PDB file of C-alpha atoms in Angstrom:
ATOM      1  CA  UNK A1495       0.000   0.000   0.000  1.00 49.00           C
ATOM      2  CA  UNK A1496       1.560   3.470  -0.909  1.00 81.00           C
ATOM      3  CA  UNK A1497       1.793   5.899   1.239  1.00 88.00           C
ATOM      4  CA  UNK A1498       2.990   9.089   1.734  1.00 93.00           C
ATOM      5  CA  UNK A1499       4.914  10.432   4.796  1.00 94.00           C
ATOM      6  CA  UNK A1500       5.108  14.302   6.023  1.00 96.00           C
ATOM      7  CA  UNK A1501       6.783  16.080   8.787  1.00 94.00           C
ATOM      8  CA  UNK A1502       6.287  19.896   9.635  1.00 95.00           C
ATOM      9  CA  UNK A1503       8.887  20.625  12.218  1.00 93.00           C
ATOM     10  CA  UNK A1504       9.650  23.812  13.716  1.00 88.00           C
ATOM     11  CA  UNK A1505       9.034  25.595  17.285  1.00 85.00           C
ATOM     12  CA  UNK A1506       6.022  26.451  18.975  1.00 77.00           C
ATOM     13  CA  UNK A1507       3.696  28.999  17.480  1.00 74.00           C
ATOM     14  CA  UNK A1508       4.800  28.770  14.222  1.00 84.00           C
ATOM     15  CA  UNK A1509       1.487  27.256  13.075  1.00 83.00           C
ATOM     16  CA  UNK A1510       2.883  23.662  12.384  1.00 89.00           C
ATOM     17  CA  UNK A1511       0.039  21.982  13.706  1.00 92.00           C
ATOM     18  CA  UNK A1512      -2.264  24.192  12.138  1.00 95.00           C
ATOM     19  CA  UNK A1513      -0.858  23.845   8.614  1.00 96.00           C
ATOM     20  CA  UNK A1514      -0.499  20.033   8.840  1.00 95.00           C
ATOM     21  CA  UNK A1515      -4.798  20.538   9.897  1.00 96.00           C
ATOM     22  CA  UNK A1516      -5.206  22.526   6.884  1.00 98.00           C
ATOM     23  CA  UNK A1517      -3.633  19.826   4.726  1.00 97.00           C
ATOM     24  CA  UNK A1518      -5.107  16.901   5.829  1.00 95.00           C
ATOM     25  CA  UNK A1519      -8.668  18.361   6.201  1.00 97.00           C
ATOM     26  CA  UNK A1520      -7.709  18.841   2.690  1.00 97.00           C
ATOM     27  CA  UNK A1521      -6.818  15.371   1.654  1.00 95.00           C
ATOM     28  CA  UNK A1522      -9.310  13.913   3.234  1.00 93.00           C
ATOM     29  CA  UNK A1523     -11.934  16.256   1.318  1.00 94.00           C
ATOM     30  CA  UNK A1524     -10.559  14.096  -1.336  1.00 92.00           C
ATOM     31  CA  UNK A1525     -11.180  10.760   0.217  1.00 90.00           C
ATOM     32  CA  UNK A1526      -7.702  10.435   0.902  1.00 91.00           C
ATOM     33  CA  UNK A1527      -7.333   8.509   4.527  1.00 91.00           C
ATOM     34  CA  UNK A1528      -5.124  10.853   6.780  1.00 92.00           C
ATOM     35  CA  UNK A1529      -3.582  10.142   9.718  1.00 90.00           C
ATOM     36  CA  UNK A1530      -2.203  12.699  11.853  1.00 90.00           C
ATOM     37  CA  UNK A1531      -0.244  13.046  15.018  1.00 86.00           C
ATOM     38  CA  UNK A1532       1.359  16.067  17.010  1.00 82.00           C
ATOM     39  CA  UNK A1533       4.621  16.397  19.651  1.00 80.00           C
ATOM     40  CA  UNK A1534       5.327  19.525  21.119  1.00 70.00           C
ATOM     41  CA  UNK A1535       7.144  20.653  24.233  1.00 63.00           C
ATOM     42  CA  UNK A1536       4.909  22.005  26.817  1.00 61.00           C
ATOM     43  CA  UNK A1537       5.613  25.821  26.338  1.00 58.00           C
ATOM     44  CA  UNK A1538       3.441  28.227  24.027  1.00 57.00           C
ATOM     45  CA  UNK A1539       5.827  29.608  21.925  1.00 61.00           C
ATOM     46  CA  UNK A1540       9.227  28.287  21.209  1.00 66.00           C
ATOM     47  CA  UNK A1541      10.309  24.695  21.986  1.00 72.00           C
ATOM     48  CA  UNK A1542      10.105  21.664  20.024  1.00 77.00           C
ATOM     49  CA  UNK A1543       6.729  21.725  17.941  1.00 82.00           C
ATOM     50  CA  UNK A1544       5.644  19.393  14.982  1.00 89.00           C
ATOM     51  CA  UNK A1545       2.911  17.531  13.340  1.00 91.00           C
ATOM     52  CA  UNK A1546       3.177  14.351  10.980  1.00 92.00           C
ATOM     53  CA  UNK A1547       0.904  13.155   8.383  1.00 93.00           C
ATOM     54  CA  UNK A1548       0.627   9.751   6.919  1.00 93.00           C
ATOM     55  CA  UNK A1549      -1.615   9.528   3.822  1.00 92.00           C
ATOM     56  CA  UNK A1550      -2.524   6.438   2.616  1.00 85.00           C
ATOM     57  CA  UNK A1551      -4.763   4.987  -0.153  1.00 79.00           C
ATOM     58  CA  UNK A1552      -5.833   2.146   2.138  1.00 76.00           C
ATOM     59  CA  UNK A1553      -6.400   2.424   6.443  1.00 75.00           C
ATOM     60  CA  UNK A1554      -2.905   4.057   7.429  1.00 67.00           C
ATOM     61  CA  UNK A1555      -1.266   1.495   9.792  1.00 68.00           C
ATOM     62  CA  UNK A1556       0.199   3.709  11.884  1.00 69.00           C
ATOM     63  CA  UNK A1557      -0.181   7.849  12.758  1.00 68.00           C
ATOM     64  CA  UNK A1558       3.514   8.254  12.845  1.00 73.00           C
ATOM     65  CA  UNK A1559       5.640   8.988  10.218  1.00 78.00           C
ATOM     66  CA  UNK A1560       8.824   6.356   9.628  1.00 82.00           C
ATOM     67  CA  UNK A1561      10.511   7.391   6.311  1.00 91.00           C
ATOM     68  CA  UNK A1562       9.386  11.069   4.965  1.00 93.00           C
ATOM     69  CA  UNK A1563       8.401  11.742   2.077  1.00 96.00           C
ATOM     70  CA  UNK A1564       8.690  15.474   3.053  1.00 97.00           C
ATOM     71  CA  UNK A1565      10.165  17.625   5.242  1.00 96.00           C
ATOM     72  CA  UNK A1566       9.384  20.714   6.271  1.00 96.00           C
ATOM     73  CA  UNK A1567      11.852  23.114   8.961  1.00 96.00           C
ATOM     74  CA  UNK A1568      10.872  26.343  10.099  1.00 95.00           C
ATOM     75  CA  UNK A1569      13.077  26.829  12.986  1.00 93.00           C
ATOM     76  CA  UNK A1570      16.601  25.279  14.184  1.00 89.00           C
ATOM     77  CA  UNK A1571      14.756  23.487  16.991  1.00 86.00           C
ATOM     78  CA  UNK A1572      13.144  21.067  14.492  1.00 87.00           C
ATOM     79  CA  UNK A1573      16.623  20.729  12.972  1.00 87.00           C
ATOM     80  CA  UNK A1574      18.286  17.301  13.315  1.00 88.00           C
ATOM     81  CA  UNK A1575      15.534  15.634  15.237  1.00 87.00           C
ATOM     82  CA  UNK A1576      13.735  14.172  11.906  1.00 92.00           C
ATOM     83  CA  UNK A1577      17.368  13.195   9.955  1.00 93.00           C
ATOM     84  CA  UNK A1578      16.907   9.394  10.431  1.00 92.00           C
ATOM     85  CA  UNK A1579      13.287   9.714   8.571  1.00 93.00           C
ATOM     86  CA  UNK A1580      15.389  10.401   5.443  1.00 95.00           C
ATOM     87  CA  UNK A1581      15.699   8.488   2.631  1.00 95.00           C
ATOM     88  CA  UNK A1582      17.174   9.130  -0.833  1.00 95.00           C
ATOM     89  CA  UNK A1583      12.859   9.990  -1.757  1.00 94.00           C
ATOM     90  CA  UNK A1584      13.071  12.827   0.334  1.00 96.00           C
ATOM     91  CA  UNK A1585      12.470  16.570  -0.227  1.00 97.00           C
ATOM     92  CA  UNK A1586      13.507  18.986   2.897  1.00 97.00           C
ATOM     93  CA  UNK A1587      11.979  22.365   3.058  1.00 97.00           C
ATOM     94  CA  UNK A1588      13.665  24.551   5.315  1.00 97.00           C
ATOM     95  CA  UNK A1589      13.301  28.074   5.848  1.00 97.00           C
ATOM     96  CA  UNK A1590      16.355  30.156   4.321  1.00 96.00           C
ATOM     97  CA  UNK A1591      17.048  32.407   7.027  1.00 95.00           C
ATOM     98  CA  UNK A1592      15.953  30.290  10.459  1.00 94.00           C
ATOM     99  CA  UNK A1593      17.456  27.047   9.531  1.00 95.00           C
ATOM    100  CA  UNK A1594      20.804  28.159   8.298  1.00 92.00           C
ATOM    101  CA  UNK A1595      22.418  24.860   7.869  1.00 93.00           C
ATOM    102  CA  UNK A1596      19.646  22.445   6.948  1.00 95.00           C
ATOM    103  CA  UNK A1597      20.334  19.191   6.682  1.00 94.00           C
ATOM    104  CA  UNK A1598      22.410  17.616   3.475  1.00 93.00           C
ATOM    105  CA  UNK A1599      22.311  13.733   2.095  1.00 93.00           C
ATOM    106  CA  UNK A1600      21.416  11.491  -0.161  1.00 94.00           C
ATOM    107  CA  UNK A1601      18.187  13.384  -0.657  1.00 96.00           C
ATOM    108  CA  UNK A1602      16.862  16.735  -2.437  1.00 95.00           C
ATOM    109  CA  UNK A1603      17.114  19.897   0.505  1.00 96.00           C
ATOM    110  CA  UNK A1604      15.412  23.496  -0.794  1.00 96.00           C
ATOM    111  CA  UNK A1605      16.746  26.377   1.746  1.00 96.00           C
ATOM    112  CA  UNK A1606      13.648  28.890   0.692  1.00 97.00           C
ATOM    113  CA  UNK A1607      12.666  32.463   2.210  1.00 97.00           C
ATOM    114  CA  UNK A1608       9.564  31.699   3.788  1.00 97.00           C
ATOM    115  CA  UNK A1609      10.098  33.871   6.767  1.00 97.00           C
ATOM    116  CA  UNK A1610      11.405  36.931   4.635  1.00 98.00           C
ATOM    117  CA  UNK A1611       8.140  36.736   2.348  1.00 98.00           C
ATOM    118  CA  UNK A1612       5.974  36.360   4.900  1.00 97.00           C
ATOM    119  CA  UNK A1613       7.759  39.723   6.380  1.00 97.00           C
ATOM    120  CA  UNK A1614       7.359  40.869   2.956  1.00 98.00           C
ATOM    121  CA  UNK A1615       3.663  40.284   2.991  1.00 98.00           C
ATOM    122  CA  UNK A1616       3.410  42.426   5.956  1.00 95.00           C
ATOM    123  CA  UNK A1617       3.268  39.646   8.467  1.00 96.00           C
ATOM    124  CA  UNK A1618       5.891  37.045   9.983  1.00 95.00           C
ATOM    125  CA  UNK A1619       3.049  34.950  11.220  1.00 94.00           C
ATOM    126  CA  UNK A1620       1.896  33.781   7.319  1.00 97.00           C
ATOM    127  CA  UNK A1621       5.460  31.693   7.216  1.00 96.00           C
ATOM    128  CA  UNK A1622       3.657  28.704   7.533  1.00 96.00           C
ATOM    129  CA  UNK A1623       0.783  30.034   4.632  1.00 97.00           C
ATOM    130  CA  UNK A1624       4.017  30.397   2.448  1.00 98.00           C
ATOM    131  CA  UNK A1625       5.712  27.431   3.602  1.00 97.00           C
ATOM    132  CA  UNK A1626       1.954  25.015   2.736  1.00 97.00           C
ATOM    133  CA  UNK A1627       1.739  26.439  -0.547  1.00 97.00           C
ATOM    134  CA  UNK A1628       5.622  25.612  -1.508  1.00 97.00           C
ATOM    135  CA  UNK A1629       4.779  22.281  -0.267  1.00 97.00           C
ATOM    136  CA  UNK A1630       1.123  21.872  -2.234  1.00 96.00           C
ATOM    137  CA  UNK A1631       3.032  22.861  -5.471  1.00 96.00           C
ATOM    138  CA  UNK A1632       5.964  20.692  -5.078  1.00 95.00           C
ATOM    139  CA  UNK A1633       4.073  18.007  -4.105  1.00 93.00           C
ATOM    140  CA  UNK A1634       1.245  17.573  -5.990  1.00 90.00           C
ATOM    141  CA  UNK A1635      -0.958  16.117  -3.238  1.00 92.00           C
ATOM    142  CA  UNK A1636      -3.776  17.925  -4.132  1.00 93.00           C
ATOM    143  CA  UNK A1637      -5.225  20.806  -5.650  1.00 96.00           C
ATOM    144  CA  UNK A1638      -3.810  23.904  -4.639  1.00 97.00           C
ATOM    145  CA  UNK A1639      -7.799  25.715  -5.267  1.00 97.00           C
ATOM    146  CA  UNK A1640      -8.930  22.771  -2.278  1.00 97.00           C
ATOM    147  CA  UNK A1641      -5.872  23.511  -0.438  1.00 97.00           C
ATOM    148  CA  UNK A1642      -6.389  27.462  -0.337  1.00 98.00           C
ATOM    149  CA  UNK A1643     -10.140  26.981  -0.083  1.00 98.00           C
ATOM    150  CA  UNK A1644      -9.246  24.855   3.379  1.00 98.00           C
ATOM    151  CA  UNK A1645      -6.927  27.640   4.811  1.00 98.00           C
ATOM    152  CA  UNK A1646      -9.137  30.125   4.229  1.00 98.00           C
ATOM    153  CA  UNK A1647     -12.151  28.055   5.783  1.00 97.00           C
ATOM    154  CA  UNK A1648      -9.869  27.402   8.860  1.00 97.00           C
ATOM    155  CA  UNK A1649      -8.155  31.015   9.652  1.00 96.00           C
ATOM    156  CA  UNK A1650     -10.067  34.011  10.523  1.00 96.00           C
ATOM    157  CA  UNK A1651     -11.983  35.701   8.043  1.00 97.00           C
ATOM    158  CA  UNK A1652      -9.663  38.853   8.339  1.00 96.00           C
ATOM    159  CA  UNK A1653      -6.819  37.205   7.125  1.00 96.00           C
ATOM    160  CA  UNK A1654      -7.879  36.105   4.134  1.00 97.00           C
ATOM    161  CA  UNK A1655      -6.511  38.314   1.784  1.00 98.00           C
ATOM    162  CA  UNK A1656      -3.283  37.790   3.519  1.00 98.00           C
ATOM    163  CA  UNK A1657      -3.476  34.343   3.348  1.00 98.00           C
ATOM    164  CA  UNK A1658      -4.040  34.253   0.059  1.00 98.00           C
ATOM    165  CA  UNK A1659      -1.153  36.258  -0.892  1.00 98.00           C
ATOM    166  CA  UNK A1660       1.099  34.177   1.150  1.00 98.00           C
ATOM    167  CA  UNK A1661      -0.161  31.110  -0.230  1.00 98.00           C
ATOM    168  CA  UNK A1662       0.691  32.422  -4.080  1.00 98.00           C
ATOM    169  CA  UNK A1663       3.807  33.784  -2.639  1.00 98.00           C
ATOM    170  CA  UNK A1664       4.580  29.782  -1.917  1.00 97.00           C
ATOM    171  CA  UNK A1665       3.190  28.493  -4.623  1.00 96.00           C
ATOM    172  CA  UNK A1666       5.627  31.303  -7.203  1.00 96.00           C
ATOM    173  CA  UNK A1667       8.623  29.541  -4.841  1.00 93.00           C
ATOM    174  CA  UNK A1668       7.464  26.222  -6.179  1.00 88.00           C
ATOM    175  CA  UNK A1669       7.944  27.166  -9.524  1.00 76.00           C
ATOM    176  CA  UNK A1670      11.298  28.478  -9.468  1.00 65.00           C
ATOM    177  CA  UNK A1671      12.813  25.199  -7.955  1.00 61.00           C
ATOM    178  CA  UNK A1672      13.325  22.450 -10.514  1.00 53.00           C
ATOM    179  CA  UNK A1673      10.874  18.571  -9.740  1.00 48.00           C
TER     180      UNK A1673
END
């Protein structure tokens, strides 16, 4: 059974957990079966923070992810702690300017600005928007229309133009870095 493994690692209040939501309320919009499981350090904001998804086209077997398929890293403190999930198959995400040194293998690593758009945008707290729509267009997991329609049906209302423009902001990333 195929499946497909994804990691969005970071620190707390980054909107990890909410991102991986977004996504898998998307998948599973498209009768995709969606596991999803969360680890974070008991602080609010900083510490440890991420969310895994395991998509499956049968009943996933297990929530937690064991070889990624992706990788996302929005902060050092989610550096290092996914490395032995790696497999030649990967694709690491890491933000440009908070992960300095992401990690390097026998795998594909993109170091991309999604903290310096999102400050671009107006607003450091859209890295994750920018971050999920790099992701939807390099992935091809689903529609990126679905996708956006979820994040806009699961942030406040006032955000959306925002949201949008961070998401398009991600997606234009996408393009730039060669499949």
């Amino acid at each position: 059974m195929a499946t497909t493994e994804i990691r969005f690692s970071g620190s707390g209040g980054q909107g990890l957990l909410l991102s991986a939501r977004i996504l898998a309320a998307a998948l599973a919009l498209q009768g995709r079966n969606v596991a999803q499981s969360n680890a974070y350090e008991p602080v609010s904001r900083g510490g440890l923070s991420r969310s895994d998804l395991v998509i499956s086209e049968g009943e996933a077997d297990f929530p937690l992810a064991r070889r990624l398929d992706y990788l996302l890293i929005l902060d050092l403190a989610g550096l290092g702690v996914s490395d032995h999930l790696l497999s030649p198959r990967s694709v690491v995400l890491a933000d440009a300017e908070l992960v300095p040194d992401p990690p390097r293998g026998d795998f594909r690593t993109l170091a991309l600005p999604f903290a310096e758009t999102a400050r671009s945008l107006g607003n450091p707290r859209v890295t994750n928007i920018v971050a999920l729509g790099t992701l939807c267009a390099l992935s091809e997991l689903c529609p990126p229309e679905l996708l956006l329609e979820r994040v806009l049906a699961m942030t406040p209302a006032k955000f959306d133009r925002l949201n949008r423009d961070a998401f398009a902001a991600g997606q234009a990333m996408a393009v730039h870095e060669p499949a």
